[in-house]
Amino acid sequence: MLLFEENTDQIIAACLAVHNELGNGFLEAVYQDALEIEFRERGIPYRREAQIQIFYKGHKLDKEYYADFICFDQIIVELKCVSRLVNANKAQVINYLHGTKLKVGLLVNFGEASLKWERLTNLK
């Protein structure tokens, strides 16, 4: 069984509902707004544009990043609207996982004809 499998399944189902309703072609912010509504309706706990602080050798760096969502206080959800996902998109989520010490991230692409997603982990 995958870590947080039930929760990631709920998030993916919400993303599928949004993609089925809107299709592809909108800007990321549109999907973010729609997904927030879907999360609320499904009772999925989330923080939108959750701040990620980065540390180096115990020192907090000035640069901060923002994940599109953190759901269930344990899963990073990063949205994209691109023709296809590339390694840089995956690296972004993996860096967020390292920065937060969270274990699971979902990279979701609304930019293709059918919804695409990847489940990424930071298991060490």
mmCIF file of N, CA and C in Angstrom:
data_model
loop_
_atom_site.group_PDB
_atom_site.id
_atom_site.type_symbol
_atom_site.label_atom_id
_atom_site.label_comp_id
_atom_site.label_asym_id
_atom_site.label_seq_id
_atom_site.Cartn_x
_atom_site.Cartn_y
_atom_site.Cartn_z
ATOM 1 N N MET A 1 0.841 -1.190 0.000
ATOM 2 C CA MET A 1 0.000 0.000 0.000
ATOM 3 C C MET A 1 0.886 1.254 0.000
ATOM 4 N N LEU A 2 0.502 2.229 -0.773
ATOM 5 C CA LEU A 2 1.248 3.474 -0.867
ATOM 6 C C LEU A 2 0.968 4.373 0.335
ATOM 7 N N LEU A 3 1.947 5.174 0.689
ATOM 8 C CA LEU A 3 1.798 6.134 1.773
ATOM 9 C C LEU A 3 0.726 7.159 1.402
ATOM 10 N N PHE A 4 -0.244 7.361 2.289
ATOM 11 C CA PHE A 4 -1.346 8.323 2.100
ATOM 12 C C PHE A 4 -2.149 8.033 0.828
ATOM 13 N N GLU A 5 -2.268 6.763 0.467
ATOM 14 C CA GLU A 5 -2.930 6.395 -0.787
ATOM 15 C C GLU A 5 -4.382 6.870 -0.843
ATOM 16 N N GLU A 6 -5.123 6.688 0.229
ATOM 17 C CA GLU A 6 -6.532 7.097 0.242
ATOM 18 C C GLU A 6 -6.661 8.606 0.036
ATOM 19 N N ASN A 7 -5.801 9.365 0.699
ATOM 20 C CA ASN A 7 -5.855 10.822 0.571
ATOM 21 C C ASN A 7 -5.456 11.275 -0.827
ATOM 22 N N THR A 8 -4.409 10.670 -1.394
ATOM 23 C CA THR A 8 -4.009 11.066 -2.746
ATOM 24 C C THR A 8 -5.100 10.687 -3.751
ATOM 25 N N ASP A 9 -5.769 9.570 -3.537
ATOM 26 C CA ASP A 9 -6.877 9.192 -4.419
ATOM 27 C C ASP A 9 -7.988 10.233 -4.376
ATOM 28 N N GLN A 10 -8.286 10.758 -3.192
ATOM 29 C CA GLN A 10 -9.320 11.793 -3.060
ATOM 30 C C GLN A 10 -8.918 13.069 -3.794
ATOM 31 N N ILE A 11 -7.647 13.442 -3.683
ATOM 32 C CA ILE A 11 -7.151 14.648 -4.358
ATOM 33 C C ILE A 11 -7.222 14.465 -5.872
ATOM 34 N N ILE A 12 -6.788 13.315 -6.363
ATOM 35 C CA ILE A 12 -6.812 13.041 -7.804
ATOM 36 C C ILE A 12 -8.250 13.046 -8.318
ATOM 37 N N ALA A 13 -9.175 12.483 -7.552
ATOM 38 C CA ALA A 13 -10.587 12.492 -7.960
ATOM 39 C C ALA A 13 -11.106 13.928 -8.080
ATOM 40 N N ALA A 14 -10.706 14.795 -7.166
ATOM 41 C CA ALA A 14 -11.112 16.203 -7.235
ATOM 42 C C ALA A 14 -10.514 16.862 -8.482
ATOM 43 N N CYS A 15 -9.257 16.564 -8.781
ATOM 44 C CA CYS A 15 -8.602 17.121 -9.970
ATOM 45 C C CYS A 15 -9.290 16.633 -11.244
ATOM 46 N N LEU A 16 -9.661 15.359 -11.268
ATOM 47 C CA LEU A 16 -10.367 14.809 -12.427
ATOM 48 C C LEU A 16 -11.709 15.506 -12.624
ATOM 49 N N ALA A 17 -12.411 15.772 -11.536
ATOM 50 C CA ALA A 17 -13.699 16.463 -11.627
ATOM 51 C C ALA A 17 -13.523 17.852 -12.237
ATOM 52 N N VAL A 18 -12.490 18.561 -11.804
ATOM 53 C CA VAL A 18 -12.215 19.899 -12.348
ATOM 54 C C VAL A 18 -11.876 19.800 -13.838
ATOM 55 N N HIS A 19 -11.005 18.867 -14.193
ATOM 56 C CA HIS A 19 -10.613 18.730 -15.603
ATOM 57 C C HIS A 19 -11.800 18.318 -16.461
ATOM 58 N N ASN A 20 -12.641 17.430 -15.950
ATOM 59 C CA ASN A 20 -13.824 17.003 -16.707
ATOM 60 C C ASN A 20 -14.773 18.172 -16.957
ATOM 61 N N GLU A 21 -14.879 19.069 -15.999
ATOM 62 C CA GLU A 21 -15.775 20.218 -16.120
ATOM 63 C C GLU A 21 -15.189 21.313 -17.018
ATOM 64 N N LEU A 22 -13.913 21.624 -16.845
ATOM 65 C CA LEU A 22 -13.300 22.762 -17.548
ATOM 66 C C LEU A 22 -12.517 22.376 -18.795
ATOM 67 N N GLY A 23 -12.071 21.132 -18.875
ATOM 68 C CA GLY A 23 -11.196 20.735 -19.975
ATOM 69 C C GLY A 23 -9.826 21.368 -19.805
ATOM 70 N N ASN A 24 -9.059 21.427 -20.880
ATOM 71 C CA ASN A 24 -7.734 22.046 -20.813
ATOM 72 C C ASN A 24 -7.765 23.391 -21.524
ATOM 73 N N GLY A 25 -6.723 24.186 -21.325
ATOM 74 C CA GLY A 25 -6.611 25.442 -22.060
ATOM 75 C C GLY A 25 -6.692 26.698 -21.219
ATOM 76 N N PHE A 26 -7.087 26.582 -19.971
ATOM 77 C CA PHE A 26 -7.124 27.758 -19.105
ATOM 78 C C PHE A 26 -5.766 27.976 -18.435
ATOM 79 N N LEU A 27 -5.612 29.130 -17.829
ATOM 80 C CA LEU A 27 -4.424 29.410 -17.035
ATOM 81 C C LEU A 27 -4.482 28.635 -15.724
ATOM 82 N N GLU A 28 -3.314 28.423 -15.130
ATOM 83 C CA GLU A 28 -3.212 27.674 -13.881
ATOM 84 C C GLU A 28 -4.110 28.250 -12.791
ATOM 85 N N ALA A 29 -4.212 29.561 -12.712
ATOM 86 C CA ALA A 29 -5.012 30.197 -11.659
ATOM 87 C C ALA A 29 -6.484 29.789 -11.727
ATOM 88 N N VAL A 30 -6.993 29.549 -12.915
ATOM 89 C CA VAL A 30 -8.391 29.109 -13.073
ATOM 90 C C VAL A 30 -8.571 27.734 -12.442
ATOM 91 N N TYR A 31 -7.653 26.825 -12.718
ATOM 92 C CA TYR A 31 -7.742 25.483 -12.148
ATOM 93 C C TYR A 31 -7.542 25.519 -10.635
ATOM 94 N N GLN A 32 -6.691 26.411 -10.180
ATOM 95 C CA GLN A 32 -6.459 26.546 -8.746
ATOM 96 C C GLN A 32 -7.744 26.998 -8.048
ATOM 97 N N ASP A 33 -8.426 27.985 -8.620
ATOM 98 C CA ASP A 33 -9.694 28.451 -8.057
ATOM 99 C C ASP A 33 -10.739 27.337 -8.052
ATOM 100 N N ALA A 34 -10.856 26.640 -9.185
ATOM 101 C CA ALA A 34 -11.845 25.566 -9.296
ATOM 102 C C ALA A 34 -11.527 24.419 -8.342
ATOM 103 N N LEU A 35 -10.246 24.091 -8.215
ATOM 104 C CA LEU A 35 -9.857 22.993 -7.339
ATOM 105 C C LEU A 35 -10.119 23.346 -5.879
ATOM 106 N N GLU A 36 -9.939 24.597 -5.526
ATOM 107 C CA GLU A 36 -10.256 25.011 -4.156
ATOM 108 C C GLU A 36 -11.740 24.774 -3.857
ATOM 109 N N ILE A 37 -12.596 25.096 -4.799
ATOM 110 C CA ILE A 37 -14.037 24.839 -4.624
ATOM 111 C C ILE A 37 -14.281 23.348 -4.474
ATOM 112 N N GLU A 38 -13.646 22.562 -5.326
ATOM 113 C CA GLU A 38 -13.828 21.102 -5.286
ATOM 114 C C GLU A 38 -13.341 20.521 -3.954
ATOM 115 N N PHE A 39 -12.198 20.994 -3.475
ATOM 116 C CA PHE A 39 -11.686 20.528 -2.180
ATOM 117 C C PHE A 39 -12.681 20.847 -1.067
ATOM 118 N N ARG A 40 -13.210 22.072 -1.084
ATOM 119 C CA ARG A 40 -14.189 22.457 -0.049
ATOM 120 C C ARG A 40 -15.417 21.555 -0.096
ATOM 121 N N GLU A 41 -15.945 21.348 -1.305
ATOM 122 C CA GLU A 41 -17.154 20.529 -1.459
ATOM 123 C C GLU A 41 -16.932 19.086 -1.027
ATOM 124 N N ARG A 42 -15.728 18.579 -1.203
ATOM 125 C CA ARG A 42 -15.422 17.190 -0.850
ATOM 126 C C ARG A 42 -14.884 17.043 0.574
ATOM 127 N N GLY A 43 -14.729 18.156 1.282
ATOM 128 C CA GLY A 43 -14.219 18.098 2.652
ATOM 129 C C GLY A 43 -12.747 17.738 2.736
ATOM 130 N N ILE A 44 -11.990 18.053 1.704
ATOM 131 C CA ILE A 44 -10.549 17.788 1.703
ATOM 132 C C ILE A 44 -9.856 18.980 2.354
ATOM 133 N N PRO A 45 -9.190 18.768 3.485
ATOM 134 C CA PRO A 45 -8.498 19.895 4.131
ATOM 135 C C PRO A 45 -7.297 20.340 3.298
ATOM 136 N N TYR A 46 -7.141 21.663 3.167
ATOM 137 C CA TYR A 46 -6.067 22.186 2.328
ATOM 138 C C TYR A 46 -5.615 23.551 2.820
ATOM 139 N N ARG A 47 -4.399 23.904 2.419
ATOM 140 C CA ARG A 47 -3.884 25.268 2.534
ATOM 141 C C ARG A 47 -3.475 25.668 1.124
ATOM 142 N N ARG A 48 -3.979 26.789 0.669
ATOM 143 C CA ARG A 48 -3.677 27.251 -0.683
ATOM 144 C C ARG A 48 -2.471 28.178 -0.644
ATOM 145 N N GLU A 49 -1.617 28.052 -1.675
ATOM 146 C CA GLU A 49 -0.386 28.832 -1.772
ATOM 147 C C GLU A 49 0.366 28.804 -0.441
ATOM 148 N N ALA A 50 0.577 27.595 0.020
ATOM 149 C CA ALA A 50 1.235 27.360 1.308
ATOM 150 C C ALA A 50 2.716 27.721 1.213
ATOM 151 N N GLN A 51 3.150 28.525 2.145
ATOM 152 C CA GLN A 51 4.534 28.994 2.166
ATOM 153 C C GLN A 51 5.473 27.856 2.552
ATOM 154 N N ILE A 52 6.562 27.752 1.795
ATOM 155 C CA ILE A 52 7.587 26.754 2.067
ATOM 156 C C ILE A 52 8.870 27.499 2.397
ATOM 157 N N GLN A 53 9.376 27.283 3.583
ATOM 158 C CA GLN A 53 10.627 27.917 3.988
ATOM 159 C C GLN A 53 11.772 26.946 3.752
ATOM 160 N N ILE A 54 12.861 27.472 3.236
ATOM 161 C CA ILE A 54 14.029 26.656 2.908
ATOM 162 C C ILE A 54 15.135 26.954 3.922
ATOM 163 N N PHE A 55 15.777 25.883 4.365
ATOM 164 C CA PHE A 55 16.863 26.005 5.335
ATOM 165 C C PHE A 55 18.147 25.473 4.741
ATOM 166 N N TYR A 56 19.243 26.087 5.120
ATOM 167 C CA TYR A 56 20.569 25.630 4.735
ATOM 168 C C TYR A 56 21.419 25.583 5.989
ATOM 169 N N LYS A 57 21.880 24.365 6.331
ATOM 170 C CA LYS A 57 22.705 24.154 7.524
ATOM 171 C C LYS A 57 22.077 24.807 8.754
ATOM 172 N N GLY A 58 20.755 24.622 8.868
ATOM 173 C CA GLY A 58 20.050 25.134 10.032
ATOM 174 C C GLY A 58 19.670 26.599 9.962
ATOM 175 N N HIS A 59 20.020 27.280 8.878
ATOM 176 C CA HIS A 59 19.710 28.701 8.724
ATOM 177 C C HIS A 59 18.552 28.866 7.749
ATOM 178 N N LYS A 60 17.548 29.626 8.155
ATOM 179 C CA LYS A 60 16.424 29.912 7.267
ATOM 180 C C LYS A 60 16.886 30.891 6.191
ATOM 181 N N LEU A 61 16.664 30.513 4.933
ATOM 182 C CA LEU A 61 17.025 31.382 3.824
ATOM 183 C C LEU A 61 15.920 32.417 3.587
ATOM 184 N N ASP A 62 16.294 33.547 3.028
ATOM 185 C CA ASP A 62 15.325 34.615 2.778
ATOM 186 C C ASP A 62 14.307 34.234 1.702
ATOM 187 N N LYS A 63 14.735 33.490 0.710
ATOM 188 C CA LYS A 63 13.848 33.114 -0.392
ATOM 189 C C LYS A 63 12.813 32.117 0.101
ATOM 190 N N GLU A 64 11.562 32.387 -0.212
ATOM 191 C CA GLU A 64 10.476 31.483 0.159
ATOM 192 C C GLU A 64 9.771 31.026 -1.114
ATOM 193 N N TYR A 65 9.222 29.851 -1.061
ATOM 194 C CA TYR A 65 8.463 29.307 -2.174
ATOM 195 C C TYR A 65 7.048 29.052 -1.713
ATOM 196 N N TYR A 66 6.151 28.864 -2.676
ATOM 197 C CA TYR A 66 4.748 28.641 -2.363
ATOM 198 C C TYR A 66 4.240 27.459 -3.164
ATOM 199 N N ALA A 67 3.791 26.430 -2.458
ATOM 200 C CA ALA A 67 3.157 25.293 -3.110
ATOM 201 C C ALA A 67 1.714 25.679 -3.417
ATOM 202 N N ASP A 68 1.183 25.207 -4.530
ATOM 203 C CA ASP A 68 -0.197 25.543 -4.876
ATOM 204 C C ASP A 68 -1.144 25.129 -3.752
ATOM 205 N N PHE A 69 -0.985 23.905 -3.266
ATOM 206 C CA PHE A 69 -1.785 23.418 -2.140
ATOM 207 C C PHE A 69 -0.954 22.466 -1.292
ATOM 208 N N ILE A 70 -1.247 22.437 -0.022
ATOM 209 C CA ILE A 70 -0.842 21.331 0.841
ATOM 210 C C ILE A 70 -2.140 20.788 1.418
ATOM 211 N N CYS A 71 -2.422 19.528 1.122
ATOM 212 C CA CYS A 71 -3.671 18.889 1.545
ATOM 213 C C CYS A 71 -3.397 17.903 2.683
ATOM 214 N N PHE A 72 -4.351 17.817 3.579
ATOM 215 C CA PHE A 72 -4.266 16.913 4.725
ATOM 216 C C PHE A 72 -3.007 17.179 5.561
ATOM 217 N N ASP A 73 -2.437 18.369 5.457
ATOM 218 C CA ASP A 73 -1.198 18.744 6.155
ATOM 219 C C ASP A 73 -0.048 17.792 5.863
ATOM 220 N N GLN A 74 -0.129 17.059 4.730
ATOM 221 C CA GLN A 74 0.928 16.083 4.462
ATOM 222 C C GLN A 74 1.220 15.835 2.987
ATOM 223 N N ILE A 75 0.418 16.393 2.087
ATOM 224 C CA ILE A 75 0.598 16.120 0.656
ATOM 225 C C ILE A 75 0.698 17.442 -0.099
ATOM 226 N N ILE A 76 1.803 17.650 -0.789
ATOM 227 C CA ILE A 76 1.967 18.829 -1.632
ATOM 228 C C ILE A 76 1.277 18.562 -2.964
ATOM 229 N N VAL A 77 0.488 19.525 -3.423
ATOM 230 C CA VAL A 77 -0.177 19.426 -4.723
ATOM 231 C C VAL A 77 0.275 20.616 -5.553
ATOM 232 N N GLU A 78 1.001 20.325 -6.620
ATOM 233 C CA GLU A 78 1.528 21.371 -7.497
ATOM 234 C C GLU A 78 0.836 21.257 -8.849
ATOM 235 N N LEU A 79 0.223 22.347 -9.293
ATOM 236 C CA LEU A 79 -0.530 22.363 -10.539
ATOM 237 C C LEU A 79 0.310 22.937 -11.669
ATOM 238 N N LYS A 80 0.110 22.392 -12.854
ATOM 239 C CA LYS A 80 0.739 22.894 -14.077
ATOM 240 C C LYS A 80 -0.304 22.912 -15.186
ATOM 241 N N CYS A 81 -0.083 23.769 -16.166
ATOM 242 C CA CYS A 81 -0.907 23.843 -17.376
ATOM 243 C C CYS A 81 0.042 23.922 -18.560
ATOM 244 N N VAL A 82 0.670 22.810 -18.859
ATOM 245 C CA VAL A 82 1.682 22.756 -19.915
ATOM 246 C C VAL A 82 1.333 21.634 -20.890
ATOM 247 N N SER A 83 1.947 21.681 -22.076
ATOM 248 C CA SER A 83 1.647 20.666 -23.087
ATOM 249 C C SER A 83 2.095 19.274 -22.647
ATOM 250 N N ARG A 84 3.154 19.233 -21.830
ATOM 251 C CA ARG A 84 3.568 17.962 -21.207
ATOM 252 C C ARG A 84 4.505 18.280 -20.047
ATOM 253 N N LEU A 85 4.489 17.414 -19.066
ATOM 254 C CA LEU A 85 5.364 17.583 -17.898
ATOM 255 C C LEU A 85 6.801 17.260 -18.279
ATOM 256 N N VAL A 86 7.735 17.993 -17.701
ATOM 257 C CA VAL A 86 9.153 17.762 -17.940
ATOM 258 C C VAL A 86 9.856 17.558 -16.599
ATOM 259 N N ASN A 87 11.109 17.151 -16.653
ATOM 260 C CA ASN A 87 11.861 16.866 -15.433
ATOM 261 C C ASN A 87 11.942 18.056 -14.489
ATOM 262 N N ALA A 88 11.982 19.273 -15.017
ATOM 263 C CA ALA A 88 12.035 20.463 -14.155
ATOM 264 C C ALA A 88 10.785 20.583 -13.297
ATOM 265 N N ASN A 89 9.631 20.165 -13.834
ATOM 266 C CA ASN A 89 8.397 20.185 -13.039
ATOM 267 C C ASN A 89 8.487 19.202 -11.879
ATOM 268 N N LYS A 90 9.015 18.026 -12.157
ATOM 269 C CA LYS A 90 9.186 17.017 -11.115
ATOM 270 C C LYS A 90 10.191 17.493 -10.069
ATOM 271 N N ALA A 91 11.274 18.099 -10.523
ATOM 272 C CA ALA A 91 12.304 18.595 -9.606
ATOM 273 C C ALA A 91 11.726 19.635 -8.656
ATOM 274 N N GLN A 92 10.826 20.467 -9.142
ATOM 275 C CA GLN A 92 10.203 21.477 -8.295
ATOM 276 C C GLN A 92 9.471 20.818 -7.125
ATOM 277 N N VAL A 93 8.684 19.802 -7.408
ATOM 278 C CA VAL A 93 7.935 19.117 -6.345
ATOM 279 C C VAL A 93 8.888 18.402 -5.395
ATOM 280 N N ILE A 94 9.895 17.752 -5.934
ATOM 281 C CA ILE A 94 10.866 17.055 -5.085
ATOM 282 C C ILE A 94 11.583 18.051 -4.175
ATOM 283 N N ASN A 95 11.935 19.215 -4.699
ATOM 284 C CA ASN A 95 12.561 20.249 -3.862
ATOM 285 C C ASN A 95 11.609 20.726 -2.776
ATOM 286 N N TYR A 96 10.337 20.894 -3.109
ATOM 287 C CA TYR A 96 9.343 21.273 -2.096
ATOM 288 C C TYR A 96 9.254 20.205 -1.003
ATOM 289 N N LEU A 97 9.291 18.941 -1.406
ATOM 290 C CA LEU A 97 9.240 17.857 -0.427
ATOM 291 C C LEU A 97 10.456 17.903 0.491
ATOM 292 N N HIS A 98 11.627 18.102 -0.076
ATOM 293 C CA HIS A 98 12.841 18.211 0.738
ATOM 294 C C HIS A 98 12.759 19.406 1.674
ATOM 295 N N GLY A 99 12.283 20.526 1.154
ATOM 296 C CA GLY A 99 12.219 21.742 1.947
ATOM 297 C C GLY A 99 11.250 21.662 3.113
ATOM 298 N N THR A 100 10.170 20.929 2.924
ATOM 299 C CA THR A 100 9.137 20.826 3.965
ATOM 300 C C THR A 100 9.289 19.585 4.833
ATOM 301 N N LYS A 101 10.089 18.638 4.374
ATOM 302 C CA LYS A 101 10.222 17.331 5.027
ATOM 303 C C LYS A 101 8.945 16.494 4.900
ATOM 304 N N LEU A 102 8.030 16.917 4.006
ATOM 305 C CA LEU A 102 6.850 16.096 3.736
ATOM 306 C C LEU A 102 7.265 14.924 2.860
ATOM 307 N N LYS A 103 6.454 13.886 2.824
ATOM 308 C CA LYS A 103 6.846 12.645 2.156
ATOM 309 C C LYS A 103 6.214 12.427 0.784
ATOM 310 N N VAL A 104 5.071 13.079 0.499
ATOM 311 C CA VAL A 104 4.343 12.784 -0.740
ATOM 312 C C VAL A 104 3.929 14.082 -1.431
ATOM 313 N N GLY A 105 4.101 14.098 -2.754
ATOM 314 C CA GLY A 105 3.654 15.220 -3.560
ATOM 315 C C GLY A 105 2.950 14.724 -4.805
ATOM 316 N N LEU A 106 1.979 15.501 -5.255
ATOM 317 C CA LEU A 106 1.301 15.217 -6.513
ATOM 318 C C LEU A 106 1.584 16.355 -7.476
ATOM 319 N N LEU A 107 2.064 16.016 -8.644
ATOM 320 C CA LEU A 107 2.281 16.965 -9.724
ATOM 321 C C LEU A 107 1.148 16.726 -10.719
ATOM 322 N N VAL A 108 0.297 17.727 -10.910
ATOM 323 C CA VAL A 108 -0.921 17.561 -11.703
ATOM 324 C C VAL A 108 -0.889 18.528 -12.880
ATOM 325 N N ASN A 109 -1.081 17.984 -14.078
ATOM 326 C CA ASN A 109 -1.056 18.808 -15.283
ATOM 327 C C ASN A 109 -2.443 18.877 -15.911
ATOM 328 N N PHE A 110 -3.000 20.096 -15.930
ATOM 329 C CA PHE A 110 -4.299 20.351 -16.550
ATOM 330 C C PHE A 110 -4.157 20.769 -18.019
ATOM 331 N N GLY A 111 -2.940 20.825 -18.539
ATOM 332 C CA GLY A 111 -2.705 21.369 -19.869
ATOM 333 C C GLY A 111 -2.867 20.395 -21.021
ATOM 334 N N GLU A 112 -3.133 19.138 -20.729
ATOM 335 C CA GLU A 112 -3.282 18.148 -21.794
ATOM 336 C C GLU A 112 -4.749 17.782 -21.962
ATOM 337 N N ALA A 113 -5.062 17.094 -23.057
ATOM 338 C CA ALA A 113 -6.448 16.721 -23.344
ATOM 339 C C ALA A 113 -7.048 15.870 -22.220
ATOM 340 N N SER A 114 -6.248 15.012 -21.625
ATOM 341 C CA SER A 114 -6.689 14.268 -20.446
ATOM 342 C C SER A 114 -5.768 14.630 -19.282
ATOM 343 N N LEU A 115 -6.311 14.619 -18.090
ATOM 344 C CA LEU A 115 -5.537 14.995 -16.903
ATOM 345 C C LEU A 115 -4.359 14.040 -16.727
ATOM 346 N N LYS A 116 -3.203 14.595 -16.443
ATOM 347 C CA LYS A 116 -2.001 13.797 -16.151
ATOM 348 C C LYS A 116 -1.524 14.149 -14.754
ATOM 349 N N TRP A 117 -1.044 13.158 -14.033
ATOM 350 C CA TRP A 117 -0.487 13.405 -12.710
ATOM 351 C C TRP A 117 0.617 12.416 -12.410
ATOM 352 N N GLU A 118 1.493 12.848 -11.532
ATOM 353 C CA GLU A 118 2.565 11.986 -11.051
ATOM 354 C C GLU A 118 2.610 12.093 -9.544
ATOM 355 N N ARG A 119 2.795 10.965 -8.918
ATOM 356 C CA ARG A 119 2.948 10.890 -7.466
ATOM 357 C C ARG A 119 4.443 10.809 -7.175
ATOM 358 N N LEU A 120 4.943 11.769 -6.431
ATOM 359 C CA LEU A 120 6.383 11.812 -6.120
ATOM 360 C C LEU A 120 6.561 11.673 -4.625
ATOM 361 N N THR A 121 7.669 11.046 -4.227
ATOM 362 C CA THR A 121 7.896 10.819 -2.805
ATOM 363 C C THR A 121 9.283 11.267 -2.376
ATOM 364 N N ASN A 122 9.375 11.525 -1.100
ATOM 365 C CA ASN A 122 10.632 11.898 -0.432
ATOM 366 C C ASN A 122 10.820 10.905 0.716
ATOM 367 N N LEU A 123 11.006 9.654 0.348
ATOM 368 C CA LEU A 123 11.118 8.600 1.367
ATOM 369 C C LEU A 123 12.587 8.226 1.528
ATOM 370 N N LYS A 124 13.113 8.490 2.712
ATOM 371 C CA LYS A 124 14.501 8.138 2.992
ATOM 372 C C LYS A 124 14.594 7.450 4.316
#
